[in-house]
Amino acid sequence: MKQNLALFDLDNTLLAGDSDYNWSVFLIGEGLLDEQTHKARNEQFYLDYKNGNLDIYAFLKFQLQPLSQHPKAFLDELHKKYMANVIRPMMTQKAQALVDQHKANGDLCMVITATNSFVTKPIATAYGIEHLIGTDPEVVNGEFTGGVSGTPSFQQGKVTRLNEWLAAKGQTLADFETSYFYSDSHNDLPLMKLVTNPVAVDADPTLTSYANEHSWPIISLRD
């Protein structure tokens, strides 16, 4: 019997908020980023993302550069505070129940997100999801360089990265009897169109419209 695949976007899908945007807000609050310099740019990048015209490489240069300014060990400790104070309140019971149901069914579960894997791996783990595809920060000698490694998992990049991940396991998307992808964002339409069961979750207006036109399920994971 074929296994099913359950893919979850993270920000504003499993989370009732955006871990990427709020990481910068958190760093400003910790006094590690200059508010005057970073707040307006963070807001603009977030708006560009929602509008579908984000320059992913310009954003990653902005978002990953602060990682290069601190030792990895310091950042790991900082992330624990971020998880406790910012992320945990964004984790909803409905989202956890959905993940748990897929796991109980024996489905292969994965978070696939444009947000960098440093920020998102502990969040996926907190949901009990082993597998993560995120945009990977470049690491040299155990420390972040501020660069990006490989293809950012954004828009069509999610399709590319998923296909690469499956190919490394000797699989393709067609090997799964049923494939789910839960997302809030029209940026994820390239991958949503490829799975057998796309589900719009607390979706933006563009995705909501598309989902209605194509009779996709529309759900909410907000408590």
Coordinates of C-alpha atoms in Angstrom, one line a residue:
M1 CA 0.0 0.0 0.0
K2 CA 1.4 3.4 -1.0
Q3 CA 2.2 6.0 1.6
N4 CA 0.6 9.4 1.6
L5 CA 2.6 12.7 1.7
A6 CA 1.5 15.6 3.8
L7 CA 3.3 18.9 3.1
F8 CA 2.8 21.9 5.3
D9 CA 3.7 25.5 4.7
L10 CA 4.7 27.1 8.0
D11 CA 4.1 30.9 8.2
N12 CA 0.5 31.8 8.6
T13 CA -0.4 28.2 8.0
L14 CA 0.7 26.0 10.8
L15 CA 1.7 29.2 12.6
A16 CA -0.8 32.0 13.4
G17 CA 1.8 34.5 12.3
D18 CA 5.1 34.8 10.3
S19 CA 8.3 33.4 11.8
D20 CA 10.5 35.2 9.3
Y21 CA 9.0 38.7 9.7
N22 CA 8.9 38.2 13.5
W23 CA 12.5 37.1 13.7
S24 CA 13.6 40.5 12.6
V25 CA 11.1 42.2 15.0
F26 CA 12.6 40.0 17.8
L27 CA 16.2 40.9 16.9
I28 CA 15.2 44.6 17.0
G29 CA 13.6 44.1 20.4
E30 CA 16.8 42.3 21.6
G31 CA 18.9 45.3 20.6
L32 CA 20.7 43.3 17.9
L33 CA 19.3 45.2 14.9
D34 CA 18.9 48.9 14.5
E35 CA 15.2 49.6 14.4
Q36 CA 15.5 52.7 12.2
T37 CA 17.5 50.7 9.6
H38 CA 15.6 47.4 9.7
K39 CA 12.0 48.0 10.6
A40 CA 10.9 49.8 7.4
R41 CA 12.7 47.3 5.2
N42 CA 11.3 44.4 7.0
E43 CA 7.8 45.8 6.6
Q44 CA 8.4 46.4 2.8
F45 CA 9.7 42.9 2.2
Y46 CA 6.7 41.4 4.0
L47 CA 4.4 43.5 1.9
D48 CA 6.2 42.5 -1.3
Y49 CA 5.8 38.8 -0.3
K50 CA 2.1 39.2 0.3
N51 CA 1.8 41.1 -3.1
G52 CA 3.7 38.3 -4.9
N53 CA 6.6 40.5 -6.1
L54 CA 9.2 39.7 -3.5
D55 CA 12.8 39.7 -4.8
I56 CA 13.8 36.6 -2.9
Y57 CA 17.6 37.2 -3.2
A58 CA 17.4 40.8 -2.0
F59 CA 15.3 39.6 0.9
L60 CA 17.7 36.8 1.8
K61 CA 20.6 39.2 1.8
F62 CA 18.7 41.3 4.3
Q63 CA 17.5 38.4 6.4
L64 CA 20.6 36.2 6.5
Q65 CA 23.2 38.9 7.0
P66 CA 22.4 39.3 10.7
L67 CA 23.2 35.6 11.3
S68 CA 26.8 36.2 10.1
Q69 CA 27.3 38.8 12.9
H70 CA 27.1 36.3 15.8
P71 CA 28.5 32.9 16.7
K72 CA 26.2 30.0 16.0
A73 CA 26.2 29.0 19.6
F74 CA 24.9 32.4 20.6
L75 CA 22.2 32.3 17.9
D76 CA 21.1 28.8 19.1
E77 CA 20.5 30.2 22.6
L78 CA 18.8 33.2 21.2
H79 CA 16.5 31.0 19.2
K80 CA 15.3 29.2 22.4
K81 CA 14.1 32.6 23.7
Y82 CA 12.5 33.3 20.4
M83 CA 10.7 30.0 20.5
A84 CA 9.4 30.5 24.0
N85 CA 8.3 34.1 23.7
V86 CA 7.2 34.5 20.1
I87 CA 6.7 31.2 18.4
R88 CA 4.9 29.1 21.0
P89 CA 2.0 31.5 21.2
M90 CA 1.6 31.2 17.4
M91 CA 1.3 27.4 17.5
T92 CA -2.4 26.5 17.5
Q93 CA -4.1 23.4 18.8
K94 CA -5.9 22.9 15.4
A95 CA -2.6 22.9 13.6
Q96 CA -1.1 20.4 16.0
A97 CA -4.2 18.2 15.7
L98 CA -3.9 18.2 11.9
V99 CA -0.3 17.2 12.0
D100 CA -1.0 14.5 14.6
Q101 CA -3.8 13.1 12.4
H102 CA -1.5 12.8 9.4
K103 CA 1.2 11.2 11.5
A104 CA -1.4 8.7 13.0
N105 CA -2.3 7.8 9.4
G106 CA 1.3 6.9 8.7
D107 CA 1.7 9.7 6.2
L108 CA 5.2 11.2 5.4
C109 CA 5.0 14.7 6.9
M110 CA 7.2 17.6 6.0
V111 CA 7.3 21.4 6.5
I112 CA 8.2 23.2 3.3
T113 CA 8.8 26.9 3.8
A114 CA 10.6 29.8 2.2
T115 CA 11.8 30.9 5.6
N116 CA 15.4 29.9 6.4
S117 CA 16.0 26.5 8.0
F118 CA 17.8 28.0 11.1
V119 CA 14.6 29.8 12.1
T120 CA 12.3 27.0 11.1
K121 CA 13.9 23.7 12.0
P122 CA 13.1 24.0 15.7
I123 CA 9.5 25.0 14.9
A124 CA 9.0 21.9 12.7
T125 CA 10.5 19.8 15.5
A126 CA 8.1 21.4 18.0
Y127 CA 5.2 20.2 15.9
G128 CA 6.7 16.7 15.8
I129 CA 7.6 16.9 12.1
E130 CA 10.9 15.4 11.3
H131 CA 11.4 16.6 7.7
L132 CA 12.0 20.2 6.7
I133 CA 12.7 21.9 3.5
G134 CA 13.6 25.6 4.2
T135 CA 15.9 28.0 2.5
D136 CA 19.3 27.0 3.7
P137 CA 21.7 29.6 5.0
E138 CA 25.3 29.1 3.9
V139 CA 27.6 27.7 6.6
V140 CA 31.4 27.7 6.5
N141 CA 33.4 26.2 9.4
G142 CA 30.2 25.9 11.4
E143 CA 29.3 29.6 11.2
F144 CA 26.8 31.4 9.0
T145 CA 28.3 33.5 6.2
G146 CA 25.2 35.6 5.5
G147 CA 24.8 33.9 2.1
V148 CA 22.3 31.3 0.8
S149 CA 23.1 27.7 -0.1
G150 CA 21.3 26.1 -3.0
T151 CA 17.8 27.0 -4.3
P152 CA 15.6 29.1 -2.1
S153 CA 12.4 27.2 -1.4
F154 CA 10.2 30.0 -2.6
Q155 CA 7.4 29.8 -5.3
Q156 CA 8.7 27.4 -8.0
G157 CA 11.7 26.8 -5.8
K158 CA 9.6 24.7 -3.5
V159 CA 8.8 22.4 -6.4
T160 CA 12.5 22.2 -7.3
R161 CA 13.6 21.5 -3.7
L162 CA 10.9 18.9 -3.1
N163 CA 11.7 17.1 -6.3
E164 CA 15.4 17.1 -5.4
W165 CA 14.6 15.7 -1.9
L166 CA 12.4 13.0 -3.3
A167 CA 14.9 12.1 -6.0
A168 CA 17.6 11.6 -3.3
K169 CA 15.3 9.0 -1.8
G170 CA 14.6 7.4 -5.2
Q171 CA 11.1 8.7 -5.3
T172 CA 8.9 11.1 -7.2
L173 CA 5.6 12.8 -6.2
A174 CA 3.8 10.2 -8.3
D175 CA 5.0 7.5 -5.9
F176 CA 2.5 8.7 -3.2
E177 CA -1.1 7.6 -3.5
T178 CA -2.3 10.9 -2.0
S179 CA -0.3 14.1 -1.6
Y180 CA -1.5 17.0 0.5
F181 CA -0.2 20.6 0.6
Y182 CA -1.6 23.0 3.2
S183 CA -0.8 26.7 2.5
D184 CA -2.1 30.2 3.1
S185 CA -0.3 31.9 0.2
H186 CA -0.7 32.4 -3.5
N187 CA 3.1 32.2 -3.7
D188 CA 2.7 28.4 -3.2
L189 CA 0.4 27.8 -6.1
P190 CA 3.2 26.2 -8.2
L191 CA 3.4 23.3 -5.7
M192 CA -0.3 23.3 -4.8
K193 CA -1.2 22.7 -8.4
L194 CA 1.0 19.5 -8.4
V195 CA -0.4 17.7 -5.4
T196 CA -3.5 15.6 -5.4
N197 CA -5.1 17.4 -2.4
P198 CA -4.3 21.1 -2.1
V199 CA -5.8 22.8 0.9
A200 CA -6.1 26.6 1.4
V201 CA -5.5 27.5 5.0
D202 CA -6.5 30.9 6.3
A203 CA -5.7 31.9 2.8
D204 CA -4.9 35.3 1.3
P205 CA -7.5 36.8 -1.1
T206 CA -5.7 35.5 -4.3
L207 CA -5.4 32.0 -3.1
T208 CA -9.0 32.0 -1.7
S209 CA -10.3 33.1 -5.1
Y210 CA -8.2 30.4 -6.9
A211 CA -9.3 27.7 -4.4
N212 CA -13.0 28.6 -4.9
E213 CA -12.7 28.5 -8.6
H214 CA -11.1 25.0 -8.5
S215 CA -13.2 23.6 -5.6
W216 CA -10.2 23.2 -3.3
P217 CA -11.0 22.8 0.4
I218 CA -10.6 26.1 2.4
I219 CA -10.0 25.6 6.2
S220 CA -8.8 27.6 9.2
L221 CA -6.3 26.4 11.8
R222 CA -6.7 29.4 14.0
D223 CA -8.0 28.6 17.5

